[in-house]
Coordinates of C-alpha atoms and ligand atoms in Angstrom, one line a residue:
X18 CA -0.2 0.1 -0.2
X19 CA 1.8 3.3 -1.5
X20 CA 1.6 6.4 1.2
X21 CA -1.0 8.0 -1.6
X22 CA -3.7 5.2 -1.4
X23 CA -3.8 4.3 1.8
X24 CA -7.4 4.1 3.5
X25 CA -6.7 2.8 6.3
X26 CA -10.4 1.4 7.3
X27 CA -9.3 -1.3 4.8
X28 CA -5.8 -1.7 6.2
X29 CA -8.5 -1.9 9.8
X30 CA -10.4 -4.5 8.7
X31 CA -7.8 -6.1 6.5
X32 CA -6.5 -7.1 10.4
X33 CA -9.7 -7.4 11.6
X34 CA -10.6 -10.4 8.5
X35 CA -6.7 -11.9 9.6
X36 CA -8.2 -12.3 12.8
X37 CA -11.2 -13.5 12.4
X38 CA -10.4 -16.2 10.0
X39 CA -7.2 -17.1 13.0
X40 CA -10.8 -17.5 15.4
X41 CA -12.9 -18.9 12.4
X42 CA -15.1 -16.2 13.8
X43 CA -18.8 -17.3 12.3
X44 CA -20.5 -15.5 9.3
X45 CA -22.8 -13.1 11.4
X46 CA -20.0 -11.9 14.0
X47 CA -17.2 -11.0 11.0
X48 CA -20.0 -8.8 9.5
X49 CA -21.2 -7.0 12.5
X50 CA -17.3 -6.3 14.0
X51 CA -16.2 -5.6 10.6
X52 CA -18.3 -2.4 10.0
X53 CA -19.1 0.1 12.0
X54 CA -22.5 -0.4 14.1
X55 CA -23.3 3.5 13.4
X56 CA -21.9 6.8 11.8
X57 CA -23.1 10.0 11.2
X58 CA -21.8 12.6 9.1
X59 CA -22.8 16.3 9.2
X60 CA -22.0 20.5 8.4
X61 CA -21.3 22.7 10.7
X62 CA -21.5 26.3 9.2
X63 CA -18.9 28.9 11.1
X64 CA -19.1 32.5 11.0
X65 CA -15.5 33.5 10.8
X66 CA -13.7 36.2 11.9
X67 CA -14.1 38.8 9.0
X68 CA -17.5 38.0 8.4
X69 CA -17.8 35.8 5.8
X70 CA -19.0 32.1 6.3
X71 CA -17.5 28.8 6.2
X72 CA -18.9 25.6 7.0
X73 CA -17.2 22.4 7.7
X74 CA -17.2 18.4 8.1
X75 CA -18.3 16.8 10.8
X76 CA -18.0 13.1 11.5
X77 CA -18.7 10.6 14.8
X78 CA -18.7 6.6 13.9
X79 CA -19.5 4.4 16.5
X80 CA -18.2 1.1 15.5
X81 CA -19.5 -1.0 18.6
X82 CA -20.9 -0.3 21.9
X83 CA -20.9 -4.2 23.6
X84 CA -19.0 -3.5 25.9
X85 CA -19.5 -0.5 27.0
X86 CA -20.9 3.4 25.8
X87 CA -18.7 4.4 23.1
X88 CA -15.2 6.3 23.3
X89 CA -13.1 7.6 21.4
X90 CA -11.2 11.3 20.4
X91 CA -12.3 14.0 18.4
X92 CA -9.4 14.8 16.1
X93 CA -9.4 18.8 13.8
X94 CA -7.6 17.7 11.4
X95 CA -6.9 19.3 7.6
X96 CA -6.6 15.7 5.4
X97 CA -9.5 14.2 7.6
X98 CA -11.4 11.6 5.8
X99 CA -15.0 9.7 6.5
X100 CA -12.4 6.0 6.7
X101 CA -9.4 7.7 8.2
X102 CA -12.3 8.0 11.6
X103 CA -13.7 4.3 10.4
X104 CA -10.1 2.9 11.1
X105 CA -10.1 4.8 14.3
X106 CA -13.0 3.8 15.6
X107 CA -12.6 0.2 15.4
X108 CA -9.4 0.0 16.8
X109 CA -10.9 2.2 19.6
X110 CA -13.1 -1.0 20.1
X111 CA -10.4 -3.1 20.6
X112 CA -8.3 -0.5 22.5
X113 CA -10.6 -0.7 25.6
X114 CA -10.8 -4.8 25.2
X115 CA -7.4 -5.2 25.3
X116 CA -6.4 -3.3 28.4
X117 CA -10.5 -4.6 29.7
X118 CA -12.1 -1.5 30.3
X119 CA -16.0 -1.5 30.2
X120 CA -16.1 0.5 26.8
X121 CA -16.7 0.7 23.3
X122 CA -15.3 2.0 21.1
X123 CA -16.2 5.2 18.4
X124 CA -14.3 8.7 16.4
X125 CA -14.8 11.4 15.4
X126 CA -13.6 14.7 13.3
X127 CA -13.8 17.7 11.9
X128 CA -12.6 18.7 8.7
X129 CA -10.3 21.4 9.3
X130 CA -6.6 23.0 10.4
X131 CA -6.7 24.7 13.3
X132 CA -3.6 26.3 12.3
X133 CA -5.3 29.0 10.6
X134 CA -8.3 29.3 13.1
X135 CA -8.9 31.5 15.6
X136 CA -9.6 30.5 19.6
X137 CA -13.2 32.5 18.8
X138 CA -13.5 30.3 15.1
X139 CA -11.8 27.0 17.0
X140 CA -14.9 27.6 19.5
X141 CA -17.9 27.8 16.9
X142 CA -16.3 24.7 15.8
X143 CA -16.3 22.8 18.9
X144 CA -19.6 24.0 20.0
X145 CA -21.5 23.3 16.2
X146 CA -19.5 20.2 16.8
X147 CA -21.6 19.2 19.8
X148 CA -24.9 21.4 18.6
X149 CA -25.3 18.2 15.4
X150 CA -25.0 15.1 18.0
X151 CA -25.9 16.1 21.2
X152 CA -28.2 13.7 21.8
X153 CA -26.5 10.8 19.4
X154 CA -23.4 10.8 22.5
X155 CA -23.5 11.0 25.8
X156 CA -21.4 10.0 29.7
X157 CA -23.7 6.4 29.2
X158 CA -23.7 6.6 25.5
X159 CA -20.3 7.6 23.6
X160 CA -17.9 9.7 25.1
X161 CA -15.8 11.9 22.8
X162 CA -11.9 12.9 24.3
X163 CA -9.3 14.9 22.5
X164 CA -7.1 13.4 19.8
X165 CA -4.9 14.9 16.4
X166 CA -5.1 19.0 17.3
X167 CA -7.9 19.0 19.8
X168 CA -7.5 20.0 23.0
X169 CA -9.2 20.4 26.6
X170 CA -9.9 23.8 26.0
X171 CA -12.2 22.3 23.3
X172 CA -13.6 19.8 25.5
X173 CA -14.7 22.0 27.7
X174 CA -16.3 24.6 25.7
X175 CA -17.7 21.1 24.4
X176 CA -18.7 19.9 27.4
X177 CA -20.2 23.6 27.6
X178 CA -22.4 22.8 25.0
X179 CA -23.4 19.9 26.0
X180 CA -25.2 20.8 29.4
X181 CA -26.5 23.7 28.0
X182 CA -28.5 21.3 25.5
X183 CA -29.3 18.9 28.0
X184 CA -29.8 21.6 30.9
X185 CA -27.8 19.7 33.7
X186 CA -24.2 18.9 34.4
X187 CA -22.4 15.8 32.5
X188 CA -19.1 16.1 33.5
X189 CA -18.6 12.3 32.1
X190 CA -20.0 13.5 28.8
X191 CA -16.7 14.0 27.7
X192 CA -12.7 13.2 28.6
X193 CA -9.9 15.5 28.8
X194 CA -10.9 18.4 30.2
X195 CA -9.1 20.7 31.8
X196 CA -8.1 19.7 35.3
X197 CA -9.8 20.9 38.1
X198 CA -12.4 21.5 35.5
X199 CA -14.0 17.8 35.7
X200 CA -10.4 16.5 33.8
X201 CA -7.7 14.0 35.7
X202 CA -4.6 14.8 36.7
X203 CA -2.1 12.0 34.6
X204 CA -4.6 13.0 31.9
X205 CA -1.9 14.7 30.2
X206 CA 1.2 12.1 30.5
X207 CA -1.8 8.5 30.6
X208 CA -0.4 8.3 26.6
X209 CA 3.4 9.2 26.6
X210 CA 3.9 6.8 30.3
X211 CA 1.6 3.9 29.2
X212 CA 4.0 3.5 26.4
X213 CA 7.0 3.6 28.8
X214 CA 5.1 1.0 31.2
X215 CA 5.4 -1.7 27.9
X216 CA 8.3 -0.3 26.8
X217 CA 9.8 -1.1 29.9
X218 CA 7.9 -4.8 30.2
X219 CA 9.5 -5.6 26.9
X220 CA 12.9 -4.5 27.7
X221 CA 12.2 -7.3 31.3
X222 CA 11.4 -10.1 29.2
X223 CA 13.8 -9.1 26.8
X224 CA 16.4 -9.1 29.1
X225 CA 17.7 -5.7 28.4
X226 CA 18.3 -2.5 31.0
X227 CA 16.4 0.3 30.0
X228 CA 19.7 2.7 30.9
X229 CA 21.6 0.3 27.9
X230 CA 19.0 1.6 25.0
X231 CA 18.8 4.8 22.4
X232 CA 15.1 5.1 20.7
X233 CA 14.6 7.0 17.8
X234 CA 10.9 8.8 17.7
X235 CA 8.8 10.6 14.8
X236 CA 6.6 13.3 16.4
X237 CA 7.2 15.3 19.3
X238 CA 3.7 16.4 20.5
X239 CA 1.3 15.1 23.7
X240 CA 2.2 11.5 23.4
X241 CA 6.0 12.1 22.7
X242 CA 6.8 14.6 24.7
X243 CA 5.8 12.2 28.0
X244 CA 6.9 9.4 26.4
X245 CA 10.4 10.6 25.9
X246 CA 10.3 12.6 29.7
X247 CA 9.6 8.7 31.3
X248 CA 11.5 7.0 28.8
X249 CA 14.6 9.0 29.8
X250 CA 13.2 9.0 34.0
X251 CA 13.5 5.0 33.2
X252 CA 17.2 5.4 32.3
X253 CA 17.2 5.7 28.3
X254 CA 18.3 8.2 25.8
X255 CA 16.7 9.5 23.2
X256 CA 19.5 10.2 20.2
X257 CA 16.7 11.8 17.5
X258 CA 13.1 13.3 17.1
X259 CA 11.4 14.3 14.1
X260 CA 8.1 16.7 14.0
X261 CA 6.2 18.2 11.0
X262 CA 7.2 22.1 9.9
X263 CA 4.0 24.3 9.4
X264 CA 6.3 27.3 7.3
X265 CA 8.1 24.6 5.1
X266 CA 4.9 22.3 4.9
X267 CA 7.6 19.3 5.7
X268 CA 9.5 17.0 8.5
X269 CA 12.6 17.5 9.5
X270 CA 14.3 15.4 12.0
X271 CA 16.3 16.5 14.9
X272 CA 19.4 14.5 16.6
X273 CA 21.6 15.2 19.2
X274 CA 24.0 12.1 19.7
X275 CA 24.2 12.4 23.6
X276 CA 20.8 12.5 23.5
X277 CA 18.2 14.7 23.6
X278 CA 17.5 17.1 26.2
X279 CA 13.5 17.0 27.0
X280 CA 13.6 20.6 28.3
X281 CA 15.9 22.4 26.5
X282 CA 14.0 20.8 22.7
X283 CA 10.6 22.5 24.5
X284 CA 11.5 25.1 25.2
X285 CA 11.5 25.6 20.8
X286 CA 8.8 23.6 20.5
X287 CA 5.2 25.5 20.2
X288 CA 1.9 24.1 21.1
X289 CA 1.4 22.1 17.6
X290 CA 4.9 20.0 18.7
X291 CA 7.1 21.9 16.4
X292 CA 10.1 22.1 16.5
X293 CA 11.8 25.7 15.8
X294 CA 14.6 24.8 13.8
X295 CA 17.2 27.9 13.8
X296 CA 16.5 27.6 17.2
X297 CA 17.3 23.9 17.6
X298 CA 20.2 24.4 15.6
X299 CA 21.4 27.0 18.0
X300 CA 21.3 24.7 20.9
X301 CA 23.4 22.1 18.6
X302 CA 20.5 19.7 17.4
X303 CA 21.5 18.8 14.0
X304 CA 19.1 18.7 11.4
X305 CA 17.9 16.2 9.2
X306 CA 15.1 15.3 6.5
X307 CA 12.1 14.1 8.7
X308 CA 12.4 10.7 7.3
X309 CA 16.2 9.9 8.8
X310 CA 14.0 9.4 12.6
X311 CA 13.7 5.7 11.2
X312 CA 16.9 5.1 9.9
X313 CA 18.8 5.8 13.4
X314 CA 21.3 3.3 15.2
X315 CA 19.7 2.4 18.0
X316 CA 17.5 -0.1 20.0
X317 CA 13.9 1.5 20.0
X318 CA 11.6 3.2 17.4
X319 CA 8.9 5.1 18.4
X320 CA 6.8 6.2 16.1
X321 CA 4.5 8.3 17.9
X322 CA 2.8 11.2 14.7
X323 CA 0.8 10.1 12.0
X324 CA -0.5 6.8 10.9
X325 CA 1.0 4.6 7.9
X326 CA 4.6 6.4 9.1
X327 CA 6.4 2.8 8.2
X328 CA 6.2 1.5 4.9
X329 CA 6.6 -1.1 2.0
X330 CA 9.2 1.8 1.4
X331 CA 10.7 2.8 4.3
X332 CA 11.2 -0.5 6.1
X333 CA 14.2 -1.7 4.8
X334 CA 16.3 1.2 6.0
X335 CA 15.8 0.4 10.0
X336 CA 18.5 -0.2 11.5
X337 CA 19.5 -4.1 12.1
X338 CA 20.2 -3.0 16.0
X339 CA 16.3 -2.1 16.5
X340 CA 14.3 -4.8 18.5
X341 CA 11.9 -2.8 19.8
X342 CA 8.8 -0.9 17.8
X343 CA 6.5 0.4 20.5
X344 CA 3.8 2.3 18.5
X345 CA 2.8 5.7 20.2
X346 CA 0.2 6.4 16.9
X347 CA -2.6 4.7 15.7
X348 CA -1.6 2.1 12.3
X349 CA 1.7 4.0 12.0
X350 CA 2.5 0.8 10.3
X351 CA 1.2 -0.4 7.2
X352 CA 0.5 -4.2 6.2
X353 CA 3.5 -4.6 4.3
X354 CA 5.9 -3.1 6.6
X355 CA 4.2 -5.4 9.6
X356 CA 5.4 -8.6 7.3
X357 CA 8.7 -7.2 7.2
X358 CA 9.0 -6.6 10.9
X359 CA 7.7 -9.3 12.5
X360 CA 9.9 -11.6 9.6
X361 CA 12.9 -9.5 11.5
X362 CA 11.7 -10.7 14.5
X363 CA 11.8 -6.7 15.5
X364 CA 9.7 -6.8 19.5
X365 CA 6.7 -4.8 18.3
X366 CA 4.5 -3.3 21.0
X367 CA 1.1 -2.7 18.9
X368 CA -0.6 0.5 18.8
X369 CA -3.9 -0.7 20.1
X370 CA -1.8 -2.3 23.5
X371 CA 1.1 0.8 23.3
X372 CA -0.6 3.2 23.3
X373 CA -3.8 2.6 25.5
X374 CA -2.6 4.8 28.4
X375 CA -4.6 7.6 26.9
X376 CA -8.3 5.9 26.7
X377 CA -7.6 3.9 29.9
X378 CA -6.8 7.6 32.2
X379 CA -10.0 8.5 29.5
X380 CA -12.2 5.7 31.6
X381 CA -10.3 7.2 34.8
X382 CA -11.5 10.5 34.5
X383 CA -14.6 9.3 33.7
X384 CA -14.8 7.1 37.5
X385 CA -13.7 10.6 39.1
X386 CA -16.4 12.4 37.1
X387 CA -19.1 10.0 38.2
X388 CA -17.8 10.5 41.6
X389 CA -17.9 13.4 42.0
X390 CA -14.5 12.7 43.9
X391 CA -10.7 13.1 42.6
X392 CA -7.8 11.2 43.3
X393 CA -4.3 12.7 43.3
X394 CA -1.3 12.3 40.7
X395 CA 0.4 9.0 42.0
X396 CA -2.8 7.4 42.6
X397 CA -4.2 7.6 39.2
X398 CA -0.3 6.7 37.2
X399 CA -0.5 4.4 39.8
X400 CA -3.4 2.6 38.5
X401 CA -2.1 3.0 34.5
X402 CA 0.5 1.1 35.5
X403 CA -1.3 -1.6 36.8
X404 CA -3.6 -2.2 33.9
X405 CA -1.5 -1.3 31.4
X406 CA 1.4 -3.8 33.0
X407 CA -1.5 -6.7 33.4
X408 CA -2.5 -5.9 29.6
X409 CA 0.6 -6.4 28.2
X410 CA 1.7 -9.5 30.3
X411 CA -1.7 -11.0 29.5
X412 CA -1.0 -10.8 25.8
X413 CA 2.8 -11.3 25.7
X414 CA 1.4 -14.5 27.2
X415 CA -0.5 -15.3 24.4
X416 CA 2.1 -14.1 22.2
X417 CA 4.3 -16.7 23.8
X418 CA 1.4 -19.5 24.7
X419 CA 0.2 -20.0 20.8
X420 CA 3.8 -18.5 19.1
X421 CA 1.6 -15.4 18.1
X422 CA 3.5 -12.0 16.9
X423 CA 2.6 -9.4 19.7
X424 CA 0.6 -7.5 16.9
X425 CA -2.1 -10.8 16.9
X426 CA -1.9 -12.2 20.2
X427 CA -3.3 -8.3 21.3
X428 CA -6.0 -8.5 18.4
X429 CA -7.1 -12.2 19.2
X430 CA -7.7 -11.4 23.3
X431 CA -9.5 -8.0 21.7
X432 CA -11.6 -9.5 18.9
X433 CA -13.1 -12.1 21.0
X434 CA -13.6 -9.8 24.3
X435 CA -15.6 -7.9 21.5
X436 CA -16.9 -10.8 19.7
X437 CA -18.6 -12.8 23.3
X438 CA -20.2 -9.4 24.9
X439 CA -22.3 -9.4 21.6
X440 CA -22.8 -12.9 21.7
X441 CA -23.6 -12.3 25.8
X442 CA -26.0 -9.6 25.0
X443 CA -28.2 -11.8 22.1
X444 CA -26.9 -9.5 19.3
X445 CA -25.9 -12.7 17.8
Ligands
NAD238 P1 -0.3 15.3 18.2 O1 -0.9 16.5 17.9 O2 -0.1 16.2 19.7 O3 2.0 15.8 18.0 C1 1.2 15.7 17.0 C2 3.4 15.4 16.3 O4 3.4 14.6 15.6 C3 3.9 16.3 16.3 O5 5.1 16.9 17.1 C4 3.9 17.1 15.0 O6 4.1 17.3 14.1 C5 4.2 15.7 14.6 N1 3.9 15.3 12.8 C6 3.4 15.5 12.5 N2 3.3 14.9 10.9 C7 4.5 14.6 11.0 C8 5.2 13.7 9.9 N3 4.5 13.9 8.7 N4 6.5 13.8 10.3 C9 6.9 14.0 12.1 N5 6.3 14.5 12.3 C10 5.2 14.6 12.5 O7 -0.6 14.2 18.5 P2 -1.0 13.3 19.7 O8 -1.6 13.9 20.7 O9 0.9 13.4 20.5 O10 -1.1 12.2 19.3 C11 0.0 11.5 18.1 C12 -0.6 9.7 18.1 O11 -0.6 9.2 18.9 C13 -1.7 9.6 16.9 O12 -1.7 8.8 16.2 C14 -2.8 9.8 18.0 O13 -3.7 9.2 17.4 C15 -1.8 8.4 18.7 N6 -2.6 8.5 19.8 C16 -2.6 10.0 21.0 C17 -2.7 9.9 22.4 C18 -3.6 11.0 22.8 O14 -3.6 10.8 24.2 N7 -2.7 12.1 22.9 C19 -4.1 8.5 22.3 C20 -3.5 7.3 22.1 C21 -3.1 7.7 20.3

């Protein structure tokens, strides 16, 4: 699948079909699970700051809610497509199932570029999205959250609109809210930290000390920044990161051979995870082409930017030294590249497991909203560690027992749980 023709939904369905075959799943279950239960497509008309009107396309896809209310973020992205949202909603179903939280899978999006929108315009889009969907989402049916280029502030505008429409307080309608306004401590760290909890367990299994390892990371946004911070705390070194340069419309990698210094690099990074290349150069970082993050001589690769970044075209560039690939992003590896990685015996921590820390903490946020009582950060991150570690162990034990690739083992656990829930409810 080349980058141009890449369709994430086709990829998600191909992944599902393969596992359904492995599980000898009945036809009806296959038909139910390979497509979303419901989807909403709508227009959001906005008055722009200059007085003109503009219409944005919005989506919500509810893939499956047999195990509990749908859960999944809302992405604001200029290249957003319905098939991306469908794929992401399906991956959410598997993700909530693999970490065994009582939620299903959904996803939403708006085709827009927040870089070119004022805060007021963004607020109008956020409120418009909720106005279109207020009766089809909610704390007991489908719970949105932030994703690429959506923020706690956007979540709060959305919550406010929802509460205005429903004339009561529903803090559990949406997660990723600001702390102090129903948000959970630890949410900003959760995905990146969760990823490193699984890397720590994988290193244990491989008998490698974290302090003997070097990593290269694609992306320098929320997931990457906290992953790097915790990876450093457990003793690892990160020598390269890449990110998107808005001005040049291209990606760059930033390398420091003795290890990037996270706080230093953050001081020259914008709120979208874009690093200022001139300032980084002044700080002693080499500025390289964007795709060079993948060819670094490291032990661990962490793709934490977008989907379809490790492909048939660049998988051959992965250094023989790489032992672990921990997928921070959703769907970063194409099926062709995955086959190569599998044959090379690289230990993959698949996205549905590796980046499930975010949704797990979102679940904790909802639990706290329901109790109207809030945990300390250590309590949140401690519970997160337990959930992620247990999920990792379950997947790696199944992988060993049935001689499965880690990705397949994670899918087997997740898909089995969801198919069983559909059966238990009498849907199939
Ligand atoms: P973000 O918007 O905070 O950061 C994205 C980063 O990727 C930015 O640094 C951006 O510059 C970089 N980037 C974009 N295009 C790039 C390219 N072509 N090459 C190199 N870098 C590029 O997003 P995030 O929240 O960190 O999410 C990253 C990924 O992780 C997404 O796939 C998202 O779906 C997934 N994810 C996020 C969460 C979460 O809680 N934030 C949870 C699960 C999965």
